[in-house]
């Protein structure tokens, strides 16, 4: 990223060339770097509405006369579906509290439907239609399917699987594969990725049109950082990665030996913020008194440097994915000190 920042390049060319590289690595027809998955959803929605008509793209978020309904199953509603509306689309909920079936979804599609939307982490939730079934409904009617797969990148073959299952555009967040926090990837059908390029931020000053995506700017170093991180992630020894996490957990846990009134256990803190047994990337520290975990977490956050932990079900959860050995020792020592202070409370 530092080397990229030292030289000027054509951003449109850089986006096109890196897109070709990404597509080849994940087995997709086409791809493009975006400034995060949320922006990717907005850009994908815009592309589905206007295609290659840049005069229409200039009007967004004014969608008068443009097919702009994006269908989502009721049980798939989640906090990031609002990104669909940034492009001016109308988010239309299909189904009821009991769920949605394929027939209801098909009946909801009309001439004003621009896309069907699936949050991949909710695919398979009881009472919902699978991605494959959604794609069947959409494609029979010539409608694209957009998938948010922000953090679904492991096992690594999962990344490209959504396109093979019927998604026409899939968005990913780079931070979950070790890339820049403000980076992302979009991949899918060539014509739709080309449409995303058309509504993207480039040539706003020099081109013929004023594209919708000007607010979603990318720096050259960010583009390079996203691609580098993705390639590294695809080629990484993930068995070693998880072995390193377990070793870091053992470092933290080692500082807590001999403290009365706590139970420690290696756990996995998932991307959707659940605690499950495997694969280990964290440590659960459960005090034997209610309220202790919250107090310890608060005091850790007030230290210098601050130590941030999760509190779930009256237990402190330490996630070691983004720490090194020295930081693991720092966390362990801080936990020991704060837990010991609890023992001295009247």
Short mmCIF file of C-alpha atoms in Angstrom, two decimals:
data_model
loop_
_atom_site.label_atom_id
_atom_site.label_comp_id
_atom_site.label_asym_id
_atom_site.label_seq_id
_atom_site.Cartn_x
_atom_site.Cartn_y
_atom_site.Cartn_z
CA UNK A 1 0.00 0.00 0.00
CA UNK A 2 2.89 2.37 0.73
CA UNK A 3 4.46 1.61 -2.66
CA UNK A 4 1.12 2.13 -4.41
CA UNK A 5 0.66 5.46 -2.66
CA UNK A 6 4.00 6.68 -3.98
CA UNK A 7 2.98 6.57 -7.63
CA UNK A 8 0.13 8.02 -9.66
CA UNK A 9 -1.95 5.64 -11.77
CA UNK A 10 -5.18 5.62 -13.76
CA UNK A 11 -7.79 4.64 -11.17
CA UNK A 12 -10.26 3.27 -13.77
CA UNK A 13 -7.50 1.09 -15.22
CA UNK A 14 -6.36 -0.01 -11.77
CA UNK A 15 -9.93 -1.01 -10.85
CA UNK A 16 -10.37 -2.90 -14.12
CA UNK A 17 -7.03 -4.74 -13.89
CA UNK A 18 -7.40 -5.64 -10.22
CA UNK A 19 -10.95 -6.79 -10.96
CA UNK A 20 -9.64 -9.23 -13.56
CA UNK A 21 -7.13 -10.55 -11.01
CA UNK A 22 -9.75 -10.97 -8.28
CA UNK A 23 -12.16 -12.71 -10.65
CA UNK A 24 -9.47 -15.18 -11.72
CA UNK A 25 -8.59 -15.97 -8.11
CA UNK A 26 -12.15 -16.70 -6.94
CA UNK A 27 -13.51 -18.21 -10.14
CA UNK A 28 -15.97 -15.46 -11.02
CA UNK A 29 -16.78 -13.89 -14.42
CA UNK A 30 -15.89 -10.39 -13.20
CA UNK A 31 -15.06 -8.49 -10.01
CA UNK A 32 -14.34 -5.03 -8.65
CA UNK A 33 -12.95 -3.46 -5.48
CA UNK A 34 -15.46 -1.39 -3.50
CA UNK A 35 -15.16 0.81 -0.41
CA UNK A 36 -16.67 -1.89 1.82
CA UNK A 37 -19.59 -4.30 1.62
CA UNK A 38 -22.19 -1.68 2.57
CA UNK A 39 -21.17 0.55 -0.32
CA UNK A 40 -21.10 -2.57 -2.47
CA UNK A 41 -24.78 -3.18 -1.71
CA UNK A 42 -25.68 0.38 -2.73
CA UNK A 43 -23.60 0.17 -5.91
CA UNK A 44 -24.99 -3.25 -6.82
CA UNK A 45 -28.54 -1.97 -6.32
CA UNK A 46 -27.85 1.04 -8.55
CA UNK A 47 -26.39 -1.20 -11.25
CA UNK A 48 -29.43 -3.50 -11.18
CA UNK A 49 -31.76 -0.54 -11.58
CA UNK A 50 -30.06 1.34 -14.41
CA UNK A 51 -27.80 -1.16 -16.15
CA UNK A 52 -25.56 0.64 -18.65
CA UNK A 53 -27.84 3.68 -18.98
CA UNK A 54 -25.66 6.39 -17.46
CA UNK A 55 -28.28 9.07 -18.03
CA UNK A 56 -30.50 7.17 -15.61
CA UNK A 57 -27.53 6.68 -13.28
CA UNK A 58 -27.15 10.46 -13.05
CA UNK A 59 -30.68 10.76 -11.70
CA UNK A 60 -30.24 8.39 -8.76
CA UNK A 61 -31.58 8.32 -6.11
CA UNK A 62 -34.51 9.66 -8.17
CA UNK A 63 -35.95 6.45 -9.61
CA UNK A 64 -39.02 7.90 -11.35
CA UNK A 65 -39.84 5.62 -14.26
CA UNK A 66 -37.07 3.15 -13.34
CA UNK A 67 -37.73 -0.39 -12.04
CA UNK A 68 -36.68 0.11 -8.44
CA UNK A 69 -38.33 -2.51 -6.23
CA UNK A 70 -35.88 -4.83 -4.46
CA UNK A 71 -37.51 -7.85 -2.84
CA UNK A 72 -36.34 -9.35 0.44
CA UNK A 73 -37.91 -12.13 2.51
CA UNK A 74 -39.37 -10.93 5.78
CA UNK A 75 -37.21 -13.26 7.86
CA UNK A 76 -34.15 -11.95 6.01
CA UNK A 77 -34.58 -8.38 7.22
CA UNK A 78 -31.42 -7.18 9.00
CA UNK A 79 -29.65 -3.96 9.86
CA UNK A 80 -27.70 -3.57 6.60
CA UNK A 81 -30.62 -3.98 4.19
CA UNK A 82 -31.10 -0.21 4.50
CA UNK A 83 -28.12 0.19 2.15
CA UNK A 84 -30.44 -0.84 -0.67
CA UNK A 85 -32.39 2.36 -0.19
CA UNK A 86 -29.30 4.56 -0.55
CA UNK A 87 -29.53 4.19 -4.32
CA UNK A 88 -33.20 5.19 -4.26
CA UNK A 89 -34.63 1.67 -4.41
CA UNK A 90 -37.78 0.62 -2.59
CA UNK A 91 -37.12 -2.31 -0.26
CA UNK A 92 -40.15 -4.61 -0.44
CA UNK A 93 -40.70 -7.23 2.26
CA UNK A 94 -42.20 -10.53 1.08
CA UNK A 95 -43.90 -13.02 3.38
CA UNK A 96 -45.08 -12.78 6.98
CA UNK A 97 -43.99 -13.74 10.48
CA UNK A 98 -44.44 -17.41 9.55
CA UNK A 99 -42.00 -17.15 6.66
CA UNK A 100 -41.96 -16.96 2.87
CA UNK A 101 -42.37 -19.60 0.17
CA UNK A 102 -41.22 -19.60 -3.44
CA UNK A 103 -44.76 -19.04 -4.73
CA UNK A 104 -45.16 -15.86 -2.66
CA UNK A 105 -41.80 -14.64 -3.89
CA UNK A 106 -42.70 -15.30 -7.50
CA UNK A 107 -46.04 -13.52 -7.14
CA UNK A 108 -44.29 -10.46 -5.67
CA UNK A 109 -42.11 -9.96 -8.77
CA UNK A 110 -43.53 -7.41 -11.21
CA UNK A 111 -42.37 -5.10 -14.00
CA UNK A 112 -40.99 -2.65 -11.43
CA UNK A 113 -38.76 -5.23 -9.72
CA UNK A 114 -35.05 -4.48 -10.13
CA UNK A 115 -33.52 -7.26 -8.01
CA UNK A 116 -34.01 -9.89 -5.33
CA UNK A 117 -31.77 -9.61 -2.29
CA UNK A 118 -30.37 -12.34 -0.02
CA UNK A 119 -28.19 -11.80 3.08
CA UNK A 120 -26.08 -14.96 2.88
CA UNK A 121 -25.63 -15.31 6.64
CA UNK A 122 -29.42 -15.72 6.93
CA UNK A 123 -29.73 -18.17 4.04
CA UNK A 124 -31.35 -21.32 5.41
CA UNK A 125 -33.14 -19.62 8.30
CA UNK A 126 -36.37 -21.49 9.04
CA UNK A 127 -39.26 -20.21 6.99
CA UNK A 128 -37.14 -18.78 4.19
CA UNK A 129 -36.51 -19.73 0.57
CA UNK A 130 -32.95 -20.84 -0.20
CA UNK A 131 -30.59 -18.82 -2.38
CA UNK A 132 -30.91 -21.43 -5.14
CA UNK A 133 -34.71 -21.18 -5.05
CA UNK A 134 -34.59 -17.38 -5.00
CA UNK A 135 -32.29 -17.49 -8.03
CA UNK A 136 -34.70 -19.81 -9.86
CA UNK A 137 -37.58 -17.39 -9.27
CA UNK A 138 -35.51 -14.38 -10.28
CA UNK A 139 -33.83 -15.82 -13.34
CA UNK A 140 -37.07 -17.20 -14.79
CA UNK A 141 -38.19 -13.58 -14.88
CA UNK A 142 -34.90 -12.03 -15.99
CA UNK A 143 -34.26 -10.40 -12.61
CA UNK A 144 -30.78 -10.39 -10.93
CA UNK A 145 -30.03 -11.63 -7.42
CA UNK A 146 -27.79 -9.60 -5.11
CA UNK A 147 -26.12 -11.35 -2.14
CA UNK A 148 -24.49 -9.81 0.91
CA UNK A 149 -21.79 -12.26 2.01
CA UNK A 150 -19.75 -9.68 3.93
CA UNK A 151 -17.89 -11.95 6.35
CA UNK A 152 -18.42 -15.37 4.75
CA UNK A 153 -14.89 -16.04 3.56
CA UNK A 154 -13.85 -19.30 5.27
CA UNK A 155 -13.35 -22.00 4.15
CA UNK A 156 -11.91 -20.00 1.30
CA UNK A 157 -13.92 -21.79 -1.39
CA UNK A 158 -17.00 -20.27 0.25
CA UNK A 159 -16.05 -16.89 -1.26
CA UNK A 160 -16.85 -17.81 -4.86
CA UNK A 161 -19.65 -20.25 -4.02
CA UNK A 162 -22.46 -17.70 -3.98
CA UNK A 163 -22.10 -17.02 -7.69
CA UNK A 164 -22.18 -20.74 -8.40
CA UNK A 165 -25.38 -20.99 -6.35
CA UNK A 166 -27.18 -18.34 -8.35
CA UNK A 167 -26.08 -14.90 -7.17
CA UNK A 168 -25.58 -12.37 -9.96
CA UNK A 169 -23.71 -9.92 -7.73
CA UNK A 170 -22.07 -10.76 -4.40
CA UNK A 171 -20.46 -8.30 -2.00
CA UNK A 172 -17.72 -9.02 0.53
CA UNK A 173 -15.98 -6.96 3.21
CA UNK A 174 -12.18 -6.83 3.06
CA UNK A 175 -11.67 -6.42 6.80
CA UNK A 176 -12.77 -9.99 7.39
CA UNK A 177 -9.93 -11.39 5.27
CA UNK A 178 -7.29 -9.10 6.76
CA UNK A 179 -7.70 -6.18 4.37
CA UNK A 180 -8.36 -2.49 4.98
CA UNK A 181 -11.39 -1.74 7.12
CA UNK A 182 -12.84 0.51 4.42
CA UNK A 183 -12.37 -1.95 1.54
CA UNK A 184 -14.55 -4.59 -0.07
CA UNK A 185 -15.07 -6.74 -3.14
CA UNK A 186 -17.99 -7.16 -5.51
CA UNK A 187 -18.13 -10.00 -8.03
CA UNK A 188 -20.57 -11.59 -10.45
CA UNK A 189 -21.95 -11.30 -13.97
CA UNK A 190 -19.75 -9.35 -16.36
CA UNK A 191 -22.56 -7.07 -17.55
CA UNK A 192 -23.58 -6.17 -14.00
CA UNK A 193 -20.02 -5.57 -12.84
CA UNK A 194 -19.62 -3.34 -15.91
CA UNK A 195 -22.78 -1.52 -14.80
CA UNK A 196 -21.25 -1.02 -11.35
CA UNK A 197 -18.20 0.47 -13.06
CA UNK A 198 -20.52 2.78 -14.96
CA UNK A 199 -22.16 4.19 -11.83
CA UNK A 200 -18.87 4.24 -9.87
CA UNK A 201 -17.03 7.39 -8.75
CA UNK A 202 -14.47 7.72 -11.54
CA UNK A 203 -14.49 10.46 -14.20
CA UNK A 204 -17.09 12.54 -12.36
CA UNK A 205 -15.18 15.71 -13.27
CA UNK A 206 -13.96 14.69 -16.71
CA UNK A 207 -16.58 12.32 -18.07
CA UNK A 208 -19.83 12.86 -19.92
CA UNK A 209 -22.03 11.93 -16.96
CA UNK A 210 -22.13 12.59 -13.22
CA UNK A 211 -22.28 9.04 -11.82
CA UNK A 212 -24.23 8.09 -8.72
CA UNK A 213 -21.23 6.54 -6.99
CA UNK A 214 -19.09 9.65 -6.57
CA UNK A 215 -19.53 9.42 -2.80
CA UNK A 216 -17.91 5.96 -2.82
CA UNK A 217 -14.36 7.00 -3.64
CA UNK A 218 -11.37 4.67 -3.46
CA UNK A 219 -7.68 5.48 -3.10
CA UNK A 220 -5.13 3.58 -5.15
CA UNK A 221 -3.43 2.25 -2.01
CA UNK A 222 -6.77 0.94 -0.71
CA UNK A 223 -7.44 -0.91 -3.96
CA UNK A 224 -4.00 -2.52 -3.82
CA UNK A 225 -4.44 -3.35 -0.13
CA UNK A 226 -7.73 -5.14 -0.74
CA UNK A 227 -6.33 -7.23 -3.57
CA UNK A 228 -3.13 -8.08 -1.68
CA UNK A 229 -5.08 -9.14 1.41
CA UNK A 230 -7.45 -11.29 -0.62
CA UNK A 231 -4.63 -13.08 -2.43
CA UNK A 232 -2.84 -13.66 0.87
CA UNK A 233 -6.05 -14.99 2.42
CA UNK A 234 -6.63 -17.42 -0.44
CA UNK A 235 -3.05 -18.71 -0.21
CA UNK A 236 -2.76 -18.69 3.59
CA UNK A 237 -2.07 -21.78 5.74
CA UNK A 238 -5.28 -21.52 7.76
CA UNK A 239 -4.38 -24.51 9.97
CA UNK A 240 -1.38 -22.49 11.12
CA UNK A 241 -3.59 -19.42 11.59
CA UNK A 242 -5.86 -21.27 13.99
CA UNK A 243 -2.88 -22.86 15.74
CA UNK A 244 -1.52 -19.35 16.33
CA UNK A 245 -4.87 -18.26 17.79
CA UNK A 246 -4.83 -21.19 20.20
CA UNK A 247 -1.29 -20.32 21.26
CA UNK A 248 -2.30 -16.70 21.91
CA UNK A 249 -5.28 -17.92 23.94
CA UNK A 250 -2.90 -20.03 26.03
CA UNK A 251 -0.75 -16.95 26.68
CA UNK A 252 -3.75 -15.00 27.99
CA UNK A 253 -5.01 -17.97 29.98
CA UNK A 254 -1.58 -18.51 31.52
CA UNK A 255 -1.79 -15.15 33.28
CA UNK A 256 -5.00 -16.20 35.00
CA UNK A 257 -3.72 -19.39 36.65
CA UNK A 258 -4.38 -19.46 40.39
CA UNK A 259 -7.15 -16.82 40.47
CA UNK A 260 -10.02 -18.12 42.59
CA UNK A 261 -13.63 -17.71 41.53
CA UNK A 262 -13.21 -17.90 37.73
CA UNK A 263 -13.47 -20.59 35.11
CA UNK A 264 -11.63 -20.19 31.82
CA UNK A 265 -12.29 -22.03 28.58
CA UNK A 266 -10.94 -21.70 25.00
CA UNK A 267 -13.83 -20.81 22.64
CA UNK A 268 -14.63 -19.53 19.18
CA UNK A 269 -16.09 -16.03 18.93
CA UNK A 270 -17.88 -16.08 15.59
CA UNK A 271 -18.28 -13.33 13.00
CA UNK A 272 -21.94 -13.02 13.96
CA UNK A 273 -20.89 -12.61 17.61
CA UNK A 274 -21.84 -15.99 19.03
CA UNK A 275 -19.70 -18.15 21.30
CA UNK A 276 -19.21 -21.73 20.08
CA UNK A 277 -16.60 -24.39 20.92
CA UNK A 278 -14.49 -24.47 17.71
CA UNK A 279 -12.34 -23.33 15.96
CA UNK A 280 -10.64 -21.63 18.89
CA UNK A 281 -9.87 -17.93 18.52
CA UNK A 282 -10.71 -16.66 21.98
CA UNK A 283 -10.92 -17.22 25.71
CA UNK A 284 -14.04 -17.18 27.88
CA UNK A 285 -13.46 -16.04 31.46
CA UNK A 286 -16.50 -16.66 33.65
CA UNK A 287 -16.46 -15.20 37.18
CA UNK A 288 -18.61 -16.94 39.79
CA UNK A 289 -20.48 -13.71 40.66
CA UNK A 290 -22.90 -11.71 38.51
CA UNK A 291 -21.77 -8.23 37.51
CA UNK A 292 -18.05 -8.94 37.73
CA UNK A 293 -17.60 -9.38 33.96
CA UNK A 294 -19.21 -6.01 33.20
CA UNK A 295 -17.13 -4.19 35.79
CA UNK A 296 -13.90 -5.81 34.62
CA UNK A 297 -14.67 -5.03 30.98
CA UNK A 298 -15.38 -1.39 31.82
CA UNK A 299 -12.14 -0.95 33.76
CA UNK A 300 -10.12 -2.67 31.04
CA UNK A 301 -11.56 -0.22 28.50
CA UNK A 302 -10.44 2.70 30.69
CA UNK A 303 -6.82 1.57 30.85
CA UNK A 304 -4.01 3.07 28.79
CA UNK A 305 -3.70 1.36 26.40
CA UNK A 306 -7.37 0.38 26.42
CA UNK A 307 -8.20 -3.32 26.36
CA UNK A 308 -11.55 -4.06 24.72
CA UNK A 309 -13.33 -7.34 25.43
CA UNK A 310 -16.84 -8.69 24.92
CA UNK A 311 -19.24 -9.53 27.73
CA UNK A 312 -21.68 -12.34 26.95
CA UNK A 313 -23.79 -14.20 29.52
CA UNK A 314 -21.87 -12.82 32.50
CA UNK A 315 -18.52 -13.87 31.00
CA UNK A 316 -15.61 -11.92 29.54
CA UNK A 317 -14.78 -13.01 25.99
CA UNK A 318 -11.28 -12.22 24.71
CA UNK A 319 -10.90 -12.43 20.91
CA UNK A 320 -7.23 -12.84 19.94
CA UNK A 321 -7.53 -12.65 16.14
CA UNK A 322 -6.05 -9.16 15.91
CA UNK A 323 -3.39 -9.26 18.65
CA UNK A 324 0.27 -10.27 18.75
CA UNK A 325 2.25 -12.02 21.49
CA UNK A 326 3.08 -8.84 23.40
CA UNK A 327 -0.54 -7.74 23.31
CA UNK A 328 -1.70 -11.18 24.48
CA UNK A 329 0.58 -10.81 27.52
CA UNK A 330 -0.76 -7.28 28.08
CA UNK A 331 -4.35 -8.54 27.96
CA UNK A 332 -3.60 -11.42 30.29
CA UNK A 333 -1.84 -9.20 32.81
CA UNK A 334 -4.65 -6.63 32.67
CA UNK A 335 -7.29 -9.29 33.22
CA UNK A 336 -5.39 -10.73 36.15
CA UNK A 337 -5.05 -7.33 37.77
CA UNK A 338 -8.71 -6.39 37.33
CA UNK A 339 -10.02 -9.78 38.42
CA UNK A 340 -7.77 -9.66 41.49
CA UNK A 341 -9.18 -6.23 42.32
CA UNK A 342 -12.65 -7.77 42.35
CA UNK A 343 -11.54 -10.13 45.10
CA UNK A 344 -10.66 -7.13 47.25
CA UNK A 345 -14.09 -5.54 46.92
CA UNK A 346 -16.00 -5.44 50.23
#
